[in-house]
XYZ file of C-alpha atoms in Angstrom:
692
model
C 103.471 43.118 139.068
C 104.795 41.272 135.984
C 102.104 38.564 136.288
C 99.394 41.237 136.482
C 100.721 42.956 133.348
C 100.802 39.658 131.440
C 97.195 38.994 132.512
C 96.014 42.377 131.235
C 97.718 41.775 127.884
C 96.052 38.353 127.563
C 92.621 39.838 128.359
C 93.049 42.530 125.722
C 94.130 39.908 123.200
C 91.071 37.741 123.939
C 88.718 40.712 123.648
C 90.235 41.683 120.298
C 89.672 38.125 119.053
C 85.924 38.181 119.790
C 84.209 38.381 116.378
C 82.000 41.425 115.830
C 78.578 40.926 114.329
C 78.560 42.362 110.827
C 75.248 43.984 109.746
C 73.612 42.103 106.869
C 73.320 43.724 103.472
C 70.656 43.680 100.797
C 71.117 40.814 98.350
C 69.092 40.754 95.139
C 66.392 42.974 96.570
C 65.994 41.116 99.910
C 67.388 41.991 103.352
C 67.334 39.220 105.990
C 67.790 40.998 109.315
C 65.632 39.056 111.806
C 68.496 38.000 114.073
C 70.290 41.322 113.815
C 67.277 43.455 114.741
C 66.382 41.339 117.777
C 68.650 43.703 119.668
C 66.453 46.802 120.001
C 69.531 49.066 120.265
C 70.772 48.164 116.791
C 69.988 49.933 113.558
C 70.834 48.797 110.058
C 71.640 50.737 106.925
C 69.814 49.498 103.830
C 72.888 49.086 101.636
C 73.354 46.539 98.907
C 71.497 45.309 95.831
C 68.031 46.859 95.537
C 65.607 45.893 92.820
C 65.991 48.403 89.989
C 63.554 49.425 87.250
C 65.173 52.205 85.179
C 62.874 54.436 83.168
C 59.781 53.320 85.100
C 57.745 54.831 87.933
C 56.002 51.800 89.395
C 53.348 51.983 92.105
C 53.084 49.232 94.774
C 49.999 47.787 93.045
C 51.831 47.573 89.730
C 55.033 45.995 91.017
C 53.838 42.362 91.057
C 52.481 42.562 87.514
C 55.662 44.236 86.236
C 57.798 41.521 87.824
C 55.907 38.849 85.872
C 56.790 40.394 82.522
C 60.150 41.953 83.302
C 62.938 40.754 85.536
C 64.365 43.488 87.730
C 67.898 44.723 87.463
C 69.794 45.232 90.675
C 71.338 48.517 91.798
C 73.952 48.930 94.495
C 72.777 51.477 97.084
C 74.185 54.016 97.849
C 74.842 54.844 94.238
C 73.936 57.076 91.332
C 72.795 56.294 87.817
C 74.608 59.284 86.304
C 76.463 58.496 83.110
C 79.747 59.990 81.943
C 79.713 63.723 81.322
C 81.514 63.077 78.047
C 78.638 60.810 76.969
C 75.575 62.912 77.805
C 77.039 66.269 78.828
C 74.872 68.238 81.265
C 72.137 65.573 81.064
C 74.377 62.915 82.628
C 72.306 62.722 85.823
C 68.825 63.178 84.320
C 66.332 60.333 84.533
C 63.884 58.451 86.731
C 63.589 54.934 88.118
C 61.925 52.725 90.748
C 63.779 50.802 93.450
C 62.307 47.950 95.488
C 63.342 46.164 98.671
C 61.908 43.401 100.837
C 62.994 43.569 104.518
C 62.599 40.463 106.691
C 62.858 41.927 110.175
C 60.661 39.759 112.437
C 59.357 42.856 114.257
C 55.612 42.457 113.695
C 53.668 44.967 115.798
C 56.834 46.660 117.111
C 57.259 50.361 116.217
C 60.002 50.859 113.627
C 61.390 53.982 111.974
C 63.161 54.829 108.749
C 65.720 57.649 108.707
C 65.442 58.935 105.146
C 68.030 61.477 103.913
C 67.609 63.527 100.748
C 67.656 61.750 97.397
C 68.853 63.198 94.112
C 66.623 65.119 93.699
C 62.978 64.053 94.300
C 61.449 60.843 95.635
C 58.310 59.030 96.762
C 58.708 56.366 99.458
C 56.102 53.607 99.852
C 56.117 51.296 102.884
C 53.859 48.217 102.593
C 51.954 49.886 99.773
C 51.383 53.212 101.573
C 53.233 56.391 100.614
C 54.748 57.630 103.867
C 57.237 60.207 102.612
C 58.151 62.295 99.601
C 60.479 65.126 98.638
C 59.668 67.383 95.722
C 57.673 66.149 92.739
C 58.716 62.907 91.032
C 58.093 63.187 87.294
C 59.126 61.857 83.910
C 60.166 65.252 82.494
C 62.071 68.373 83.492
C 58.986 70.574 83.097
C 56.923 68.723 85.705
C 59.665 67.619 88.114
C 60.502 69.594 91.252
C 63.603 69.046 93.426
C 63.654 69.182 97.218
C 66.018 68.318 100.076
C 64.258 67.576 103.351
C 65.649 64.709 105.485
C 63.024 63.119 107.710
C 62.222 60.219 110.018
C 59.257 57.954 109.175
C 57.584 56.022 111.980
C 55.437 52.966 111.231
C 54.224 49.754 112.870
C 54.673 46.708 110.615
C 51.650 44.381 110.359
C 53.840 41.452 109.340
C 57.346 40.197 110.023
C 58.474 41.653 106.732
C 58.133 45.028 105.081
C 58.263 45.982 101.423
C 59.707 49.331 100.376
C 59.303 51.005 96.995
C 61.330 54.113 96.217
C 60.540 56.262 93.172
C 63.274 58.779 92.265
C 63.599 61.357 89.503
C 66.287 63.955 88.811
C 66.621 66.785 86.280
C 68.457 69.389 88.351
C 71.713 67.806 89.605
C 74.763 66.073 88.192
C 74.014 63.102 90.463
C 70.787 61.161 90.094
C 69.600 58.266 92.256
C 69.808 57.043 95.860
C 73.143 58.653 96.699
C 72.339 58.564 100.444
C 71.623 55.635 102.746
C 68.265 54.873 104.425
C 68.525 53.507 107.985
C 65.946 51.291 109.715
C 65.673 50.421 113.381
C 63.642 50.603 116.542
C 61.720 53.903 116.718
C 63.263 55.026 120.006
C 66.798 54.192 118.818
C 66.409 55.986 115.465
C 65.095 59.107 117.218
C 67.860 58.855 119.808
C 70.524 58.733 117.078
C 68.895 61.679 115.302
C 68.828 63.747 118.485
C 72.459 62.822 119.163
C 73.375 63.965 115.651
C 71.591 67.275 116.267
C 73.447 67.732 119.567
C 76.774 66.872 117.912
C 76.189 69.270 115.023
C 75.035 72.085 117.289
C 78.094 71.636 119.497
C 80.260 71.705 116.374
C 78.499 74.777 114.960
C 78.598 76.544 118.313
C 82.291 75.817 118.850
C 83.378 76.949 115.387
C 81.021 79.958 115.505
C 82.438 80.996 118.884
C 85.981 80.723 117.533
C 84.980 82.924 114.587
C 83.340 85.620 116.733
C 86.219 85.516 119.228
C 88.802 86.142 116.515
C 86.682 88.891 114.975
C 86.904 90.714 118.315
C 90.656 90.059 118.392
C 90.989 91.668 114.955
C 88.721 94.546 115.984
C 91.025 95.376 118.888
C 94.314 94.599 117.095
C 94.209 95.233 113.353
C 97.967 94.777 113.165
C 97.364 91.019 112.752
C 94.971 90.782 109.745
C 95.231 86.993 109.546
C 92.876 86.763 112.565
C 90.143 88.407 110.450
C 90.445 85.846 107.654
C 90.629 83.022 110.173
C 87.364 84.302 111.699
C 85.681 84.474 108.275
C 86.695 80.882 107.555
C 85.241 79.767 110.901
C 81.931 81.489 110.137
C 81.777 79.875 106.683
C 82.410 76.405 108.094
C 79.746 76.923 110.774
C 77.295 77.999 108.048
C 78.139 74.926 105.966
C 77.517 72.539 108.871
C 74.179 74.281 109.390
C 73.224 73.963 105.702
C 74.386 70.407 104.924
C 73.919 67.123 106.771
C 70.549 67.247 108.504
C 69.625 70.451 106.627
C 68.775 72.566 109.690
C 68.337 75.611 107.461
C 65.366 73.934 105.738
C 63.810 73.114 109.093
C 63.997 76.781 110.127
C 62.906 78.122 106.716
C 60.690 75.368 105.252
C 59.657 77.511 102.273
C 63.229 78.290 101.215
C 63.551 77.487 97.462
C 65.650 74.437 96.680
C 67.840 76.359 94.221
C 68.780 78.972 96.856
C 69.480 76.257 99.418
C 71.768 74.410 96.995
C 73.575 77.632 95.983
C 74.238 78.383 99.661
C 75.553 74.842 100.110
C 77.978 75.175 97.183
C 79.018 78.743 98.001
C 79.751 77.875 101.624
C 82.149 75.226 100.303
C 83.663 77.123 97.350
C 84.340 80.281 99.397
C 86.344 78.403 102.032
C 89.291 77.836 99.664
C 90.091 81.485 98.680
C 89.351 82.833 102.161
C 91.367 80.187 104.012
C 94.154 80.608 101.438
C 94.311 84.300 102.414
C 94.751 83.278 106.066
C 97.552 80.806 105.262
C 99.208 83.358 102.934
C 99.317 86.006 105.677
C 100.516 83.431 108.226
C 103.375 82.137 106.033
C 103.943 85.195 103.821
C 107.743 84.784 103.541
C 107.232 81.310 102.031
C 103.919 81.575 100.170
C 104.205 82.704 96.543
C 102.019 85.723 95.848
C 101.345 84.395 92.330
C 100.110 81.084 93.758
C 97.922 82.962 96.236
C 96.440 85.176 93.523
C 95.674 82.149 91.338
C 93.958 80.287 94.180
C 92.007 83.407 95.154
C 90.738 84.449 91.751
C 90.029 80.936 90.474
C 88.114 80.194 93.708
C 86.044 83.369 93.327
C 85.452 82.509 89.659
C 83.867 79.201 90.734
C 81.643 81.116 93.179
C 80.590 83.567 90.479
C 79.576 80.706 88.185
C 77.448 79.247 90.982
C 75.698 82.589 91.432
C 74.819 83.153 87.761
C 74.002 79.615 86.557
C 71.450 76.923 87.361
C 72.068 73.796 89.401
C 71.957 71.601 86.289
C 75.187 73.387 85.263
C 77.145 74.365 88.356
C 76.791 71.010 90.150
C 79.217 69.648 87.545
C 81.838 72.039 88.966
C 82.189 70.055 92.195
C 84.760 67.528 90.969
C 86.920 70.164 89.149
C 86.761 72.348 92.266
C 87.779 69.441 94.507
C 90.777 68.777 92.237
C 91.613 72.496 92.258
C 91.401 72.563 96.069
C 93.630 69.488 96.360
C 96.269 71.242 94.231
C 96.113 74.209 96.612
C 96.344 71.848 99.602
C 99.437 70.138 98.170
C 101.128 73.492 97.530
C 100.271 74.672 101.051
C 101.729 71.454 102.432
C 105.084 72.191 100.770
C 104.955 75.784 102.058
C 104.570 74.479 105.616
C 107.472 72.039 105.131
C 109.691 74.959 104.066
C 108.556 76.948 107.094
C 109.363 74.033 109.422
C 112.783 73.733 107.801
C 113.469 77.375 108.748
C 111.979 76.906 112.252
C 109.151 79.349 111.520
C 107.038 79.858 114.709
C 103.873 77.739 114.830
C 104.624 75.808 111.624
C 104.766 72.388 113.318
C 101.385 72.895 115.022
C 99.917 74.013 111.721
C 101.313 70.944 109.933
C 99.724 68.543 112.441
C 96.302 70.173 112.254
C 96.545 70.645 108.480
C 97.374 66.949 107.997
C 94.199 66.000 109.883
C 92.251 68.414 107.683
C 93.766 66.936 104.483
C 92.851 63.395 105.569
C 89.236 64.369 106.327
C 88.962 66.372 103.100
C 90.198 63.472 100.939
C 87.847 61.117 102.796
C 84.860 63.341 101.979
C 85.840 63.604 98.315
C 85.961 59.824 98.061
C 82.664 59.398 99.949
C 80.806 62.076 97.949
C 81.965 60.512 94.693
C 80.990 57.032 95.987
C 84.541 55.718 95.694
C 84.372 54.536 99.304
C 81.500 54.212 101.777
C 81.723 55.853 105.191
C 80.850 58.934 107.257
C 81.653 62.519 106.217
C 84.469 63.883 108.384
C 85.407 67.262 106.864
C 83.585 69.240 109.572
C 85.495 67.471 112.327
C 88.777 67.796 110.421
C 88.240 71.526 110.019
C 87.179 71.845 113.657
C 90.363 70.101 114.794
C 92.528 72.323 112.623
C 90.717 75.490 113.669
C 90.868 74.519 117.314
C 94.640 74.027 117.129
C 95.023 77.311 115.221
C 92.788 79.104 117.708
C 94.895 77.845 120.605
C 98.077 78.924 118.789
C 96.735 82.435 118.067
C 95.439 82.794 121.647
C 98.836 81.649 122.919
C 100.581 84.344 120.872
C 98.197 87.029 122.141
C 98.661 85.833 125.718
C 102.418 85.889 125.245
C 102.130 89.445 123.945
C 100.118 90.520 127.001
C 102.689 88.965 129.341
C 105.500 90.747 127.527
C 103.551 94.020 127.726
C 103.112 93.583 131.486
C 106.818 92.837 131.914
C 107.700 95.895 129.832
C 105.380 98.039 131.948
C 107.106 96.865 135.122
C 110.508 97.414 133.549
C 109.437 100.885 132.385
C 108.329 101.790 135.903
C 111.695 100.739 137.302
C 113.530 102.716 134.655
C 111.420 105.796 135.340
C 112.473 105.691 138.964
C 116.087 105.303 137.908
C 115.733 108.163 135.449
C 114.349 110.408 138.166
C 117.459 109.779 140.259
C 119.675 110.406 137.258
C 117.786 113.635 136.514
C 118.516 114.897 140.006
C 122.161 114.060 139.544
C 122.181 115.794 136.133
C 120.821 118.970 137.681
C 123.817 119.124 139.979
C 126.195 118.304 137.175
C 124.750 120.997 134.900
C 125.607 123.636 137.422
C 129.225 122.484 137.391
C 129.343 122.091 133.625
C 128.569 125.748 132.901
C 132.044 126.802 133.909
C 133.649 123.934 132.034
C 131.721 124.764 128.852
C 133.437 128.110 128.591
C 136.816 126.423 128.918
C 135.963 123.887 126.246
C 134.606 126.358 123.691
C 138.046 127.270 122.360
C 139.063 123.609 122.310
C 135.900 122.736 120.362
C 136.598 125.417 117.768
C 139.865 123.705 116.992
C 138.077 120.386 116.754
C 135.549 121.879 114.319
C 138.353 122.983 112.048
C 139.686 119.433 112.056
C 136.203 118.037 111.345
C 135.961 120.359 108.325
C 139.167 118.876 106.974
C 137.825 115.384 107.625
C 134.610 116.252 105.799
C 136.487 117.380 102.729
C 138.525 114.162 102.817
C 135.333 112.053 103.184
C 133.803 113.885 100.229
C 136.765 113.087 98.020
C 136.688 109.424 99.096
C 132.988 109.083 98.295
C 133.462 110.803 94.921
C 136.154 108.273 94.097
C 134.015 105.206 94.946
C 131.021 106.533 92.989
C 133.025 107.004 89.802
C 131.272 105.504 86.776
C 132.911 102.453 85.153
C 133.023 101.866 81.401
C 129.434 101.006 80.376
C 129.650 101.000 76.575
C 128.219 99.533 74.471
C 125.306 98.409 76.632
C 124.243 101.341 78.804
C 124.065 105.118 79.067
C 123.894 106.599 82.571
C 123.224 110.137 83.785
C 122.973 111.068 87.475
C 121.318 113.887 89.413
C 122.976 113.993 92.880
C 121.924 116.735 95.353
C 123.357 116.336 98.902
C 122.320 119.061 101.331
C 125.745 118.972 102.978
C 129.246 118.418 101.626
C 128.665 114.692 102.287
C 125.135 113.389 101.999
C 123.413 110.226 103.137
C 122.604 109.019 99.620
C 125.192 106.607 98.225
C 125.341 104.785 94.914
C 127.716 102.328 93.263
C 127.852 101.126 89.685
C 129.959 98.031 89.161
C 130.806 96.069 86.055
C 130.792 92.411 87.118
C 131.564 91.102 83.627
C 131.609 92.567 80.129
C 127.901 91.794 79.808
C 126.847 92.072 83.473
C 126.417 95.388 85.404
C 125.225 96.024 88.932
C 123.636 99.237 90.284
C 123.328 99.885 94.003
C 121.475 102.835 95.599
C 121.010 103.428 99.348
C 119.875 106.199 101.696
C 121.992 106.216 104.876
C 120.808 107.924 108.044
C 121.841 111.540 108.674
C 124.101 113.995 106.892
C 127.656 115.206 107.108
C 130.349 113.176 108.883
C 127.888 110.628 110.279
C 126.541 109.946 106.799
C 130.094 109.731 105.453
C 131.044 107.064 107.993
C 127.871 105.108 107.312
C 128.283 105.296 103.546
C 131.881 104.080 103.769
C 130.730 101.125 105.894
C 128.024 100.384 103.315
C 130.504 100.672 100.459
C 132.941 98.322 102.181
C 130.257 95.717 102.789
C 128.931 96.107 99.221
C 132.372 95.379 97.772
C 132.763 92.350 100.062
C 129.461 90.614 99.296
C 129.103 91.704 95.658
C 131.705 89.144 94.663
C 129.693 86.243 96.118
C 126.100 87.444 95.663
C 124.938 86.085 92.328
C 121.522 87.809 92.454
C 120.315 91.169 93.779
C 118.221 89.613 96.552
C 121.246 87.580 97.715
C 123.265 90.782 98.050
C 120.528 92.411 100.152
C 120.311 89.254 102.281
C 124.064 89.260 103.041
C 124.143 92.994 103.758
C 121.087 92.702 105.999
C 122.718 89.888 108.008
C 125.976 91.830 108.336
C 124.354 95.010 109.665
C 121.962 93.041 111.864
C 124.635 90.809 113.417
C 127.734 93.008 113.552
C 126.310 96.535 113.770
C 123.202 95.992 115.895
C 124.578 98.222 118.639
C 124.927 101.107 116.155
C 121.340 100.612 114.945
C 122.220 101.247 111.327
C 119.076 100.860 109.236
C 118.817 102.061 105.672
C 116.724 101.437 102.568
C 118.590 100.102 99.565
C 118.012 98.636 96.118
C 120.067 96.492 93.767
C 119.515 96.230 90.006
C 121.486 93.859 87.778
C 121.604 94.068 83.972
C 122.432 90.718 82.335
C 122.911 91.529 78.644
C 123.894 87.943 77.904
C 120.235 86.994 78.520
C 118.679 90.427 78.033
C 117.268 90.355 81.590
C 116.942 92.979 84.324
C 116.878 91.670 87.906
C 115.712 93.868 90.786
C 115.442 93.639 94.572
C 114.487 96.431 96.960
C 114.646 96.704 100.726
C 112.363 99.375 102.167
C 112.475 101.610 99.089
C 109.690 103.253 97.138
C 108.605 101.988 93.715
C 111.145 102.585 90.925
C 110.175 103.375 87.331
C 110.731 101.378 84.134
C 109.883 103.295 80.929
C 109.615 101.200 77.761
C 110.877 102.682 74.517
C 107.257 103.345 73.467
C 106.759 105.620 76.499
C 104.672 103.251 78.687
C 105.772 102.926 82.301
C 105.705 100.144 84.881
C 106.882 99.893 88.480
C 109.520 97.881 90.280
C 107.881 97.225 93.655
C 109.660 96.808 96.968
C 110.556 93.182 97.830
C 111.446 93.360 101.534
C 112.078 95.508 104.648
C 114.876 98.013 105.152
C 118.398 96.671 105.691
C 119.406 95.709 109.219
C 115.970 95.453 110.881
C 114.947 91.777 110.494
C 117.190 88.761 110.970
C 117.415 86.044 108.291
C 114.995 87.809 105.979
C 114.892 86.406 102.439
C 114.264 89.226 100.002
C 112.157 88.731 96.907
C 113.401 89.290 93.384
C 111.786 90.670 90.226
C 112.945 89.818 86.712
C 111.928 91.315 83.373
C 113.158 91.522 79.806
C 114.758 94.772 78.592
C 115.474 95.978 75.109
C 117.220 98.810 73.388
C 115.558 102.167 74.039
C 114.181 101.245 77.476
C 114.903 103.652 80.330
C 115.098 102.932 84.055
C 114.836 105.627 86.762
C 116.286 104.850 90.202
C 115.872 107.454 92.947
C 115.718 108.054 96.703
C 112.672 109.350 98.535
C 114.159 112.823 98.957
C 113.567 113.453 95.257
C 109.770 113.321 95.285
C 109.073 114.196 98.934
C 110.254 117.709 98.141
C 107.251 118.050 95.810
C 104.683 117.662 98.605
C 105.826 117.000 102.177
C 102.290 116.423 103.485
C 100.917 114.144 100.754
C 103.305 111.420 99.627
C 100.806 109.940 97.150
C 100.444 113.246 95.296
C 104.210 113.815 95.374
C 104.750 110.390 93.805
C 102.165 111.153 91.127
C 103.855 114.468 90.305
C 107.258 112.804 89.994
C 105.847 110.081 87.715
C 104.247 112.757 85.507
C 107.544 114.690 85.312
C 109.417 111.549 84.234
C 106.751 110.550 81.702
C 107.057 114.007 80.077
C 110.665 113.142 79.118
C 109.707 110.103 77.016
C 110.338 111.851 73.693
C 113.509 113.703 74.745
C 117.038 112.607 73.785
C 118.851 110.888 76.629
C 121.264 113.783 77.228
C 118.316 116.142 77.904
C 116.420 113.894 80.335
C 118.174 114.770 83.631
C 118.375 118.569 82.941
C 114.692 118.588 81.945
C 113.657 116.667 85.078
C 115.683 119.012 87.280
C 114.042 122.080 85.702
C 110.508 120.677 85.980
C 111.053 119.618 89.607
C 112.164 123.134 90.613
C 109.166 124.609 88.815
C 106.767 122.332 90.684
C 108.504 122.859 94.061
C 108.533 126.623 93.537
C 111.930 126.739 95.252
C 115.560 126.456 94.223
C 117.012 124.095 96.847
C 116.445 120.672 98.385
C 115.815 120.068 102.113
C 116.909 116.413 101.931
C 119.545 114.429 100.045
C 118.179 113.582 96.584
C 119.550 111.217 93.965
C 118.206 110.244 90.534
C 119.968 107.729 88.261
C 118.723 107.623 84.678
C 119.731 104.501 82.710
C 119.122 103.858 79.013
C 119.678 100.513 77.300
C 121.584 101.132 74.060
């Protein structure tokens, strides 16, 4: 066995040492390819130094006479003659020239073909003095020139063992001018075979990505709870469209009369739209880690590029490609760091996304370098995107499949529990008959218990009143509070704590229930607040610690409650805010304008390890802040929360000109007038704060 393994290794080593035949390149306008093209299965790309006559459109009959009076320059193909944008501005790619090449192929009388891609942006191709192909109208001025993209294959039978090629190119509509693509020559059957293989490859790629897009559209249609599948589907459809538009330009073959400008706009838009739409998908997938500001910047800047493409001409918007590629790379780098953070926290699916995203980044960078002629090679972005989308599609399908399996297991479990419940119900029927007599005996005992509970309630009320006592707030703040519990002890609880002489912390929560239950819950909340307030330096840290405590230690009690924390740092003049499952709070500037403090996370105790967001803003003397629970505005309209919120905001805005001492009484009066009743049906709390 060991001898066999050694033999295999030696064979592989010998094979790797066999030199590969390197295709010849054009040198000083001549390509010597007789030996290379003897193999009918080989094709050769016409890369290298072509003869170059800038500023001239030379016909085949004129070439020999021009060569006698003017030596040709040589131009490396593929390449562009575009100058620096800072030198000629939006005319950097404008111009016209003639390129010449002599091919020594030794294939006299044997059918050959040229695979000619698009040139930037119009060309005439002469083979042995005969014009066999052209795109657009080659001209010496913008007024007479006409661009066109139409890749084609040219078949011809050489009459000699060498063939001369003359290529006339003009450009007035694109940032790149010249032979930016490579012409390939080879046996006719082999060239056509490669072209058909490329069509098959592209159609398989388009079909696969298109199927993934349609599949995930149906997933979103049936389960709108996962919106990221919709944006993933849109990205798939855009990529499929781009493959169809670029490369072999299948769109032009289907619609041959499609204007060049529309075709180019579709090509750019299909690329520019991918960034904001795919960013939306990644943002929804990694929302706890992806900055909303970064997402908004990527979205709106990406759409701004698309808008410019729509309203300007190609001679302008083609210069946006390099800035957009740099912009996209910045977004890619940021997304890469987001994924690393997600992997660090063991976020589901982050490792799979990193692997596929790395492949995408490599293919994207390769295409940027190829398109800008930094390196020479094939375009790979479509395959990179396909690989990434395939991995993502498998991951999403896996999650949906896992959900279906869990649903089936729950259905089976529910059926078993229903049977158990039926047995229990039968037992309860028997027990109820026995309990009727015992209820009468217990009634008197319960009355005594109720008397004791009343005493406990009064004690709980006094305890809560003691912990909600206001500390000394001068000279920084004025505080007035409207507190309306519907029972002796309500579910709303607030604490105001002076951390330092210049640092104050406000806490407001809405515990479940009323009466003794609410009292117990509020005391638990108060105890935990005092414990973590000493170590939580920021409001979102305090919510994080409280959330972990109630999730880990009180999960069996299922204590969930919305809460907010607001810190005033008068050393820096900053207000810091974090909210968990609360409605928007109101910040009124001293000039009467209002803004909102939006919620930054879910309610306390429902999600493990959740990192709450934080909002910071400057405050100044005269500013007012209104903190309240949902019971305050829901009383205004129980059926329409949006209208109730609007009414409350209007009531608060009407107090802008009032002295601070009159704000709470005025709000209370206006609320009762709008409710058309004199009592609350739910606990309601309003804390009015003024910076002095």
